[in-house]
Short mmCIF file of N, CA and C in Angstrom, two decimals:
data_model
loop_
_atom_site.label_atom_id
_atom_site.label_comp_id
_atom_site.label_asym_id
_atom_site.label_seq_id
_atom_site.Cartn_x
_atom_site.Cartn_y
_atom_site.Cartn_z
N MET P 86 -10.87 -27.62 -89.71
CA MET P 86 -11.34 -28.01 -91.02
C MET P 86 -10.24 -27.83 -92.07
N TRP P 87 -9.51 -26.71 -92.04
CA TRP P 87 -8.45 -26.42 -93.00
C TRP P 87 -7.34 -27.47 -92.92
N LYS P 88 -6.97 -27.88 -91.69
CA LYS P 88 -5.91 -28.88 -91.54
C LYS P 88 -6.36 -30.21 -92.14
N TRP P 89 -7.63 -30.54 -91.98
CA TRP P 89 -8.14 -31.78 -92.54
C TRP P 89 -8.07 -31.74 -94.07
N LYS P 90 -8.49 -30.62 -94.67
CA LYS P 90 -8.44 -30.49 -96.13
C LYS P 90 -7.00 -30.54 -96.62
N ARG P 91 -6.11 -29.86 -95.91
CA ARG P 91 -4.70 -29.85 -96.31
C ARG P 91 -4.14 -31.27 -96.25
N PHE P 92 -4.49 -32.02 -95.19
CA PHE P 92 -4.05 -33.41 -95.07
C PHE P 92 -4.59 -34.23 -96.23
N LEU P 93 -5.87 -34.04 -96.56
CA LEU P 93 -6.49 -34.79 -97.64
C LEU P 93 -5.79 -34.50 -98.96
N TYR P 94 -5.50 -33.23 -99.26
CA TYR P 94 -4.82 -32.89 -100.51
C TYR P 94 -3.41 -33.47 -100.55
N MET P 95 -2.71 -33.41 -99.43
CA MET P 95 -1.36 -33.98 -99.39
C MET P 95 -1.43 -35.50 -99.57
N PHE P 96 -2.42 -36.14 -98.93
CA PHE P 96 -2.58 -37.58 -99.07
C PHE P 96 -2.89 -37.95 -100.51
N LEU P 97 -3.81 -37.23 -101.15
CA LEU P 97 -4.15 -37.52 -102.54
C LEU P 97 -2.96 -37.29 -103.46
N SER P 98 -2.17 -36.25 -103.20
CA SER P 98 -0.97 -36.01 -103.99
C SER P 98 0.01 -37.17 -103.86
N LEU P 99 0.16 -37.67 -102.64
CA LEU P 99 1.06 -38.79 -102.40
C LEU P 99 0.55 -40.05 -103.11
N VAL P 100 -0.76 -40.28 -103.07
CA VAL P 100 -1.33 -41.45 -103.76
C VAL P 100 -1.08 -41.35 -105.26
N ILE P 101 -1.29 -40.17 -105.84
CA ILE P 101 -1.03 -39.98 -107.27
C ILE P 101 0.45 -40.19 -107.56
N LEU P 102 1.29 -39.63 -106.73
CA LEU P 102 2.73 -39.76 -106.89
C LEU P 102 3.14 -41.22 -106.87
N LEU P 103 2.68 -41.98 -105.89
CA LEU P 103 3.05 -43.39 -105.79
C LEU P 103 2.42 -44.21 -106.91
N SER P 104 1.24 -43.82 -107.38
CA SER P 104 0.63 -44.53 -108.51
C SER P 104 1.47 -44.37 -109.76
N LEU P 105 1.95 -43.16 -110.01
CA LEU P 105 2.81 -42.94 -111.17
C LEU P 105 4.12 -43.67 -111.04
N VAL P 106 4.65 -43.72 -109.84
CA VAL P 106 5.90 -44.42 -109.60
C VAL P 106 5.73 -45.92 -109.85
N ALA P 107 4.56 -46.45 -109.55
CA ALA P 107 4.32 -47.88 -109.75
C ALA P 107 4.40 -48.27 -111.22
N CYS P 108 4.32 -47.28 -112.11
CA CYS P 108 4.41 -47.55 -113.54
C CYS P 108 5.85 -47.54 -114.02
N GLY P 109 6.79 -47.47 -113.12
CA GLY P 109 8.19 -47.33 -113.49
C GLY P 109 8.77 -48.54 -114.18
N GLY P 110 9.99 -48.37 -114.69
CA GLY P 110 10.68 -49.42 -115.42
C GLY P 110 11.57 -50.23 -114.51
N ALA P 111 12.48 -50.99 -115.11
CA ALA P 111 13.28 -51.96 -114.38
C ALA P 111 14.49 -51.37 -113.68
N SER P 112 14.95 -50.21 -114.08
CA SER P 112 16.15 -49.66 -113.45
C SER P 112 15.81 -48.39 -112.68
N LEU P 113 16.64 -48.07 -111.72
CA LEU P 113 16.42 -46.87 -110.91
C LEU P 113 16.85 -45.64 -111.70
N THR P 114 16.05 -44.62 -111.63
CA THR P 114 16.32 -43.35 -112.29
C THR P 114 16.59 -42.33 -111.20
N ALA P 115 17.83 -41.90 -111.08
CA ALA P 115 18.22 -40.96 -110.02
C ALA P 115 17.96 -39.52 -110.43
N ILE P 116 17.71 -38.68 -109.44
CA ILE P 116 17.40 -37.28 -109.66
C ILE P 116 18.53 -36.54 -110.37
N ASP P 117 19.77 -36.99 -110.17
CA ASP P 117 20.91 -36.29 -110.75
C ASP P 117 21.34 -36.83 -112.12
N GLN P 118 20.58 -37.74 -112.71
CA GLN P 118 20.93 -38.32 -114.01
C GLN P 118 20.47 -37.49 -115.19
N TYR P 119 19.56 -36.57 -115.00
CA TYR P 119 18.95 -35.84 -116.11
C TYR P 119 18.84 -34.36 -115.81
N GLU P 120 18.65 -33.58 -116.88
CA GLU P 120 18.12 -32.24 -116.74
C GLU P 120 16.62 -32.42 -116.95
N TRP P 121 15.84 -31.91 -116.02
CA TRP P 121 14.40 -32.14 -116.00
C TRP P 121 13.66 -30.92 -116.55
N THR P 122 12.69 -31.17 -117.42
CA THR P 122 11.88 -30.11 -118.01
C THR P 122 10.46 -30.22 -117.46
N LEU P 123 9.94 -29.11 -116.95
CA LEU P 123 8.62 -29.09 -116.33
C LEU P 123 7.52 -29.30 -117.37
N ASN P 124 6.58 -30.18 -117.06
CA ASN P 124 5.38 -30.37 -117.88
C ASN P 124 4.19 -29.64 -117.28
N THR P 125 3.84 -30.02 -116.02
CA THR P 125 2.66 -29.43 -115.38
C THR P 125 2.91 -29.15 -113.91
N VAL P 126 2.11 -28.23 -113.38
CA VAL P 126 2.10 -27.91 -111.94
C VAL P 126 0.66 -28.02 -111.47
N GLN P 127 0.44 -28.83 -110.43
CA GLN P 127 -0.88 -28.96 -109.85
C GLN P 127 -0.90 -28.30 -108.48
N SER P 128 -2.02 -27.66 -108.15
CA SER P 128 -2.20 -27.03 -106.86
C SER P 128 -2.91 -27.98 -105.92
N ASP P 129 -2.31 -28.22 -104.77
CA ASP P 129 -2.95 -29.07 -103.76
C ASP P 129 -4.21 -28.41 -103.21
N SER P 130 -4.23 -27.08 -103.12
CA SER P 130 -5.37 -26.39 -102.53
C SER P 130 -6.53 -26.24 -103.51
N ASP P 131 -6.31 -26.47 -104.79
CA ASP P 131 -7.39 -26.38 -105.78
C ASP P 131 -7.86 -27.76 -106.21
N GLY P 132 -7.72 -28.75 -105.35
CA GLY P 132 -8.18 -30.09 -105.65
C GLY P 132 -7.37 -30.79 -106.73
N GLY P 133 -6.13 -30.40 -106.91
CA GLY P 133 -5.27 -31.04 -107.90
C GLY P 133 -5.37 -30.44 -109.29
N GLU P 134 -6.01 -29.29 -109.41
CA GLU P 134 -6.15 -28.64 -110.71
C GLU P 134 -4.78 -28.22 -111.25
N VAL P 135 -4.58 -28.39 -112.55
CA VAL P 135 -3.35 -27.93 -113.19
C VAL P 135 -3.43 -26.41 -113.28
N VAL P 136 -2.50 -25.73 -112.62
CA VAL P 136 -2.50 -24.28 -112.58
C VAL P 136 -1.44 -23.66 -113.49
N ALA P 137 -0.45 -24.47 -113.89
CA ALA P 137 0.60 -24.00 -114.79
C ALA P 137 1.12 -25.18 -115.59
N CYS P 138 1.62 -24.87 -116.80
CA CYS P 138 2.15 -25.95 -117.64
C CYS P 138 3.07 -25.37 -118.70
N ALA P 139 3.83 -26.25 -119.31
CA ALA P 139 4.69 -25.88 -120.43
C ALA P 139 3.80 -25.55 -121.63
N ALA P 140 4.36 -24.80 -122.58
CA ALA P 140 3.61 -24.34 -123.76
C ALA P 140 2.95 -25.50 -124.51
N ASP P 141 3.61 -26.64 -124.58
CA ASP P 141 3.08 -27.80 -125.31
C ASP P 141 1.78 -28.35 -124.71
N TYR P 142 1.47 -27.98 -123.47
CA TYR P 142 0.31 -28.54 -122.77
C TYR P 142 -0.83 -27.53 -122.62
N LEU P 143 -0.65 -26.31 -123.10
CA LEU P 143 -1.67 -25.27 -122.90
C LEU P 143 -3.02 -25.64 -123.51
N ALA P 144 -3.03 -26.33 -124.64
CA ALA P 144 -4.31 -26.73 -125.26
C ALA P 144 -5.08 -27.68 -124.35
N SER P 145 -4.37 -28.50 -123.58
CA SER P 145 -5.03 -29.45 -122.68
C SER P 145 -5.50 -28.80 -121.38
N TYR P 146 -4.86 -27.69 -121.01
CA TYR P 146 -5.17 -27.00 -119.75
C TYR P 146 -5.37 -25.51 -120.04
N PRO P 147 -6.49 -25.13 -120.66
CA PRO P 147 -6.67 -23.75 -121.12
C PRO P 147 -6.64 -22.69 -120.01
N GLY P 148 -6.94 -23.04 -118.78
CA GLY P 148 -6.90 -22.07 -117.69
C GLY P 148 -5.54 -21.94 -117.03
N ALA P 149 -4.59 -22.75 -117.46
CA ALA P 149 -3.27 -22.77 -116.83
C ALA P 149 -2.39 -21.64 -117.35
N THR P 150 -1.45 -21.24 -116.50
CA THR P 150 -0.46 -20.24 -116.86
C THR P 150 0.72 -20.93 -117.54
N GLU P 151 1.23 -20.34 -118.60
CA GLU P 151 2.39 -20.93 -119.29
C GLU P 151 3.65 -20.67 -118.48
N VAL P 152 4.45 -21.72 -118.27
CA VAL P 152 5.73 -21.61 -117.58
C VAL P 152 6.79 -22.37 -118.36
N ASP P 153 8.04 -21.99 -118.13
CA ASP P 153 9.19 -22.64 -118.76
C ASP P 153 10.24 -22.85 -117.69
N PHE P 154 10.15 -23.97 -116.98
CA PHE P 154 11.05 -24.27 -115.88
C PHE P 154 11.87 -25.52 -116.19
N SER P 155 13.06 -25.58 -115.60
CA SER P 155 13.85 -26.80 -115.63
C SER P 155 14.40 -27.03 -114.23
N CYS P 156 14.86 -28.25 -114.01
CA CYS P 156 15.44 -28.62 -112.73
C CYS P 156 16.69 -29.44 -112.99
N THR P 157 17.76 -29.12 -112.29
CA THR P 157 18.97 -29.93 -112.32
C THR P 157 19.35 -30.25 -110.88
N ALA P 158 20.02 -31.38 -110.69
CA ALA P 158 20.40 -31.80 -109.34
C ALA P 158 21.79 -32.44 -109.38
N SER P 159 22.54 -32.19 -108.32
CA SER P 159 23.87 -32.78 -108.22
C SER P 159 24.37 -32.68 -106.79
N GLU P 160 24.88 -33.78 -106.27
CA GLU P 160 25.55 -33.81 -104.97
C GLU P 160 24.73 -33.17 -103.85
N GLY P 161 23.43 -33.48 -103.81
CA GLY P 161 22.59 -33.02 -102.72
C GLY P 161 21.99 -31.64 -102.89
N ALA P 162 22.24 -30.99 -104.02
CA ALA P 162 21.67 -29.67 -104.28
C ALA P 162 20.89 -29.71 -105.59
N PHE P 163 19.77 -29.00 -105.64
CA PHE P 163 19.02 -28.89 -106.89
C PHE P 163 18.73 -27.42 -107.18
N VAL P 164 18.53 -27.15 -108.46
CA VAL P 164 18.27 -25.79 -108.92
C VAL P 164 17.06 -25.81 -109.84
N LEU P 165 16.08 -24.98 -109.53
CA LEU P 165 14.93 -24.77 -110.40
C LEU P 165 15.17 -23.45 -111.13
N THR P 166 15.08 -23.47 -112.46
CA THR P 166 15.32 -22.27 -113.25
C THR P 166 14.06 -21.90 -114.01
N ASP P 167 13.62 -20.65 -113.83
CA ASP P 167 12.51 -20.10 -114.59
C ASP P 167 13.13 -19.42 -115.81
N HIS P 168 13.06 -20.06 -116.95
CA HIS P 168 13.73 -19.54 -118.15
C HIS P 168 13.08 -18.27 -118.68
N ALA P 169 11.81 -18.05 -118.39
CA ALA P 169 11.13 -16.85 -118.87
C ALA P 169 11.63 -15.60 -118.14
N SER P 170 11.85 -15.71 -116.82
CA SER P 170 12.26 -14.54 -116.04
C SER P 170 13.74 -14.55 -115.70
N GLY P 171 14.39 -15.71 -115.83
CA GLY P 171 15.79 -15.83 -115.44
C GLY P 171 15.97 -16.09 -113.95
N GLN P 172 14.87 -16.17 -113.21
CA GLN P 172 14.93 -16.41 -111.76
C GLN P 172 15.42 -17.83 -111.49
N VAL P 173 16.30 -17.97 -110.50
CA VAL P 173 16.84 -19.27 -110.12
C VAL P 173 16.53 -19.53 -108.65
N TYR P 174 16.05 -20.73 -108.35
CA TYR P 174 15.72 -21.14 -106.99
C TYR P 174 16.59 -22.33 -106.63
N SER P 175 17.26 -22.27 -105.48
CA SER P 175 18.15 -23.35 -105.07
C SER P 175 17.61 -24.06 -103.84
N GLY P 176 17.80 -25.37 -103.82
CA GLY P 176 17.36 -26.18 -102.69
C GLY P 176 18.30 -27.35 -102.48
N VAL P 177 17.96 -28.18 -101.51
CA VAL P 177 18.77 -29.36 -101.21
C VAL P 177 17.86 -30.59 -101.21
N TYR P 178 18.47 -31.75 -101.47
CA TYR P 178 17.72 -33.00 -101.45
C TYR P 178 18.57 -34.07 -100.81
N ALA P 179 17.89 -35.09 -100.30
CA ALA P 179 18.57 -36.27 -99.74
C ALA P 179 17.71 -37.48 -100.08
N GLU P 180 18.35 -38.54 -100.55
CA GLU P 180 17.62 -39.76 -100.84
C GLU P 180 17.10 -40.34 -99.53
N SER P 181 15.82 -40.68 -99.52
CA SER P 181 15.25 -41.24 -98.29
C SER P 181 14.98 -42.74 -98.43
N THR P 182 14.53 -43.18 -99.60
CA THR P 182 14.16 -44.59 -99.76
C THR P 182 14.24 -44.97 -101.23
N ALA P 183 14.61 -46.19 -101.48
CA ALA P 183 14.46 -46.79 -102.81
C ALA P 183 13.34 -47.81 -102.68
N THR P 184 12.27 -47.62 -103.46
CA THR P 184 11.14 -48.54 -103.39
C THR P 184 10.87 -49.08 -104.79
N GLY P 185 11.03 -50.37 -104.96
CA GLY P 185 10.81 -50.94 -106.28
C GLY P 185 11.73 -50.32 -107.30
N ASP P 186 11.14 -49.66 -108.29
CA ASP P 186 11.90 -49.04 -109.37
C ASP P 186 12.04 -47.53 -109.22
N SER P 187 11.73 -47.00 -108.04
CA SER P 187 11.79 -45.55 -107.86
C SER P 187 12.68 -45.18 -106.69
N LEU P 188 13.10 -43.92 -106.72
CA LEU P 188 13.88 -43.35 -105.62
C LEU P 188 13.07 -42.21 -105.02
N LEU P 189 12.94 -42.22 -103.70
CA LEU P 189 12.22 -41.17 -103.00
C LEU P 189 13.22 -40.27 -102.30
N TYR P 190 12.93 -38.97 -102.27
CA TYR P 190 13.82 -37.98 -101.69
C TYR P 190 13.04 -37.05 -100.77
N THR P 191 13.73 -36.49 -99.80
CA THR P 191 13.21 -35.33 -99.08
C THR P 191 13.90 -34.13 -99.71
N VAL P 192 13.15 -33.05 -99.86
CA VAL P 192 13.68 -31.83 -100.47
C VAL P 192 13.38 -30.64 -99.59
N GLN P 193 14.24 -29.65 -99.67
CA GLN P 193 14.01 -28.41 -98.96
C GLN P 193 14.33 -27.25 -99.89
N LEU P 194 13.40 -26.32 -99.99
CA LEU P 194 13.54 -25.13 -100.81
C LEU P 194 13.14 -23.95 -99.93
N ASP P 195 14.11 -23.11 -99.61
CA ASP P 195 13.91 -22.04 -98.64
C ASP P 195 13.42 -22.64 -97.32
N ASP P 196 12.27 -22.20 -96.83
CA ASP P 196 11.74 -22.70 -95.55
C ASP P 196 10.76 -23.85 -95.72
N SER P 197 10.58 -24.32 -96.95
CA SER P 197 9.60 -25.37 -97.22
C SER P 197 10.28 -26.72 -97.41
N THR P 198 9.67 -27.74 -96.82
CA THR P 198 10.15 -29.11 -96.96
C THR P 198 9.11 -29.91 -97.71
N GLY P 199 9.58 -30.80 -98.58
CA GLY P 199 8.66 -31.61 -99.37
C GLY P 199 9.27 -32.94 -99.75
N ASN P 200 8.70 -33.54 -100.78
CA ASN P 200 9.13 -34.85 -101.24
C ASN P 200 9.31 -34.83 -102.74
N ALA P 201 10.14 -35.72 -103.22
CA ALA P 201 10.32 -35.92 -104.66
C ALA P 201 10.49 -37.40 -104.91
N THR P 202 10.16 -37.80 -106.11
CA THR P 202 10.42 -39.18 -106.54
C THR P 202 10.88 -39.16 -107.98
N SER P 203 11.77 -40.06 -108.31
CA SER P 203 12.22 -40.20 -109.69
C SER P 203 12.10 -41.66 -110.08
N ALA P 204 11.66 -41.87 -111.32
CA ALA P 204 11.47 -43.23 -111.83
C ALA P 204 11.37 -43.18 -113.34
N LEU P 205 11.45 -44.34 -113.95
CA LEU P 205 11.21 -44.47 -115.38
C LEU P 205 9.74 -44.85 -115.53
N THR P 206 8.95 -43.97 -116.13
CA THR P 206 7.53 -44.21 -116.31
C THR P 206 7.30 -44.86 -117.67
N LYS P 207 6.55 -45.96 -117.67
CA LYS P 207 6.18 -46.64 -118.92
C LYS P 207 4.76 -46.23 -119.29
N TYR P 208 4.55 -46.00 -120.58
CA TYR P 208 3.25 -45.59 -121.08
C TYR P 208 2.56 -46.75 -121.79
N ALA P 209 1.24 -46.65 -121.93
CA ALA P 209 0.45 -47.71 -122.55
C ALA P 209 0.88 -48.00 -123.98
N ASP P 210 1.41 -47.00 -124.68
CA ASP P 210 1.83 -47.20 -126.07
C ASP P 210 3.19 -47.89 -126.18
N GLY P 211 3.78 -48.27 -125.03
CA GLY P 211 5.07 -48.94 -125.03
C GLY P 211 6.25 -48.02 -124.83
N GLY P 212 6.03 -46.73 -124.92
CA GLY P 212 7.11 -45.76 -124.70
C GLY P 212 7.39 -45.60 -123.21
N SER P 213 8.47 -44.91 -122.92
CA SER P 213 8.81 -44.64 -121.53
C SER P 213 9.58 -43.33 -121.45
N ALA P 214 9.63 -42.76 -120.25
CA ALA P 214 10.36 -41.52 -120.03
C ALA P 214 10.77 -41.42 -118.57
N PRO P 215 11.97 -40.90 -118.31
CA PRO P 215 12.35 -40.63 -116.93
C PRO P 215 11.46 -39.51 -116.39
N THR P 216 10.95 -39.71 -115.19
CA THR P 216 9.99 -38.77 -114.60
C THR P 216 10.45 -38.35 -113.21
N LEU P 217 10.31 -37.07 -112.93
CA LEU P 217 10.58 -36.51 -111.59
C LEU P 217 9.31 -35.81 -111.14
N ILE P 218 8.85 -36.16 -109.93
CA ILE P 218 7.67 -35.51 -109.36
C ILE P 218 8.12 -34.85 -108.07
N LEU P 219 7.92 -33.54 -107.98
CA LEU P 219 8.35 -32.74 -106.84
C LEU P 219 7.13 -32.15 -106.18
N SER P 220 6.89 -32.48 -104.91
CA SER P 220 5.75 -31.95 -104.15
C SER P 220 6.28 -31.11 -103.01
N ILE P 221 5.98 -29.81 -103.06
CA ILE P 221 6.48 -28.90 -102.03
C ILE P 221 5.59 -27.66 -101.97
N ASP P 222 5.35 -27.18 -100.78
CA ASP P 222 4.66 -25.91 -100.54
C ASP P 222 3.30 -25.81 -101.24
N GLY P 223 2.54 -26.93 -101.24
CA GLY P 223 1.19 -26.88 -101.78
C GLY P 223 1.10 -27.11 -103.28
N TYR P 224 2.20 -27.46 -103.93
CA TYR P 224 2.20 -27.69 -105.36
C TYR P 224 2.92 -29.00 -105.69
N THR P 225 2.48 -29.64 -106.76
CA THR P 225 3.13 -30.84 -107.26
C THR P 225 3.54 -30.58 -108.70
N MET P 226 4.84 -30.70 -108.95
CA MET P 226 5.40 -30.40 -110.26
C MET P 226 5.85 -31.71 -110.92
N TYR P 227 5.49 -31.86 -112.19
CA TYR P 227 5.83 -33.05 -112.96
C TYR P 227 6.87 -32.68 -114.02
N PHE P 228 8.00 -33.35 -113.99
CA PHE P 228 9.11 -33.10 -114.91
C PHE P 228 9.40 -34.35 -115.73
N ILE P 229 9.91 -34.16 -116.94
CA ILE P 229 10.40 -35.24 -117.79
C ILE P 229 11.90 -35.03 -117.96
N GLY P 230 12.67 -36.12 -117.90
CA GLY P 230 14.12 -36.05 -118.04
C GLY P 230 14.56 -35.93 -119.48
N GLN P 231 15.58 -35.11 -119.69
CA GLN P 231 16.15 -34.91 -121.03
C GLN P 231 17.54 -35.49 -121.08
#
């Protein structure tokens, strides 16, 4: 039963990830083009509930923990930095596929393997923003490029 639920959560995360990617713009947005600032973290095991978010989003997710993370990537390596604690996490990435206007990657952080995608997301109001979605170890993290 647990494996089935885990598969379902991973599948739903992938569907959400690909749905957001489908909103991308005309040019490819690579993972190493921006410094990425974390917006929200969703838990796969809690049905996609937002469990952590940046300070600007706390009013929208009152049960979430406030976090201040960034991500940078270069030459196959990425670094997640927790600015509140100073903790730094290092991982590796490799481009796996370019689909439409997005780039898909495989990522590894310690003993965990996951996926990431980067794209230019267009919003209904006409605005757009470079977006990085990182899914690893039961969590999906949404970043905006700076």
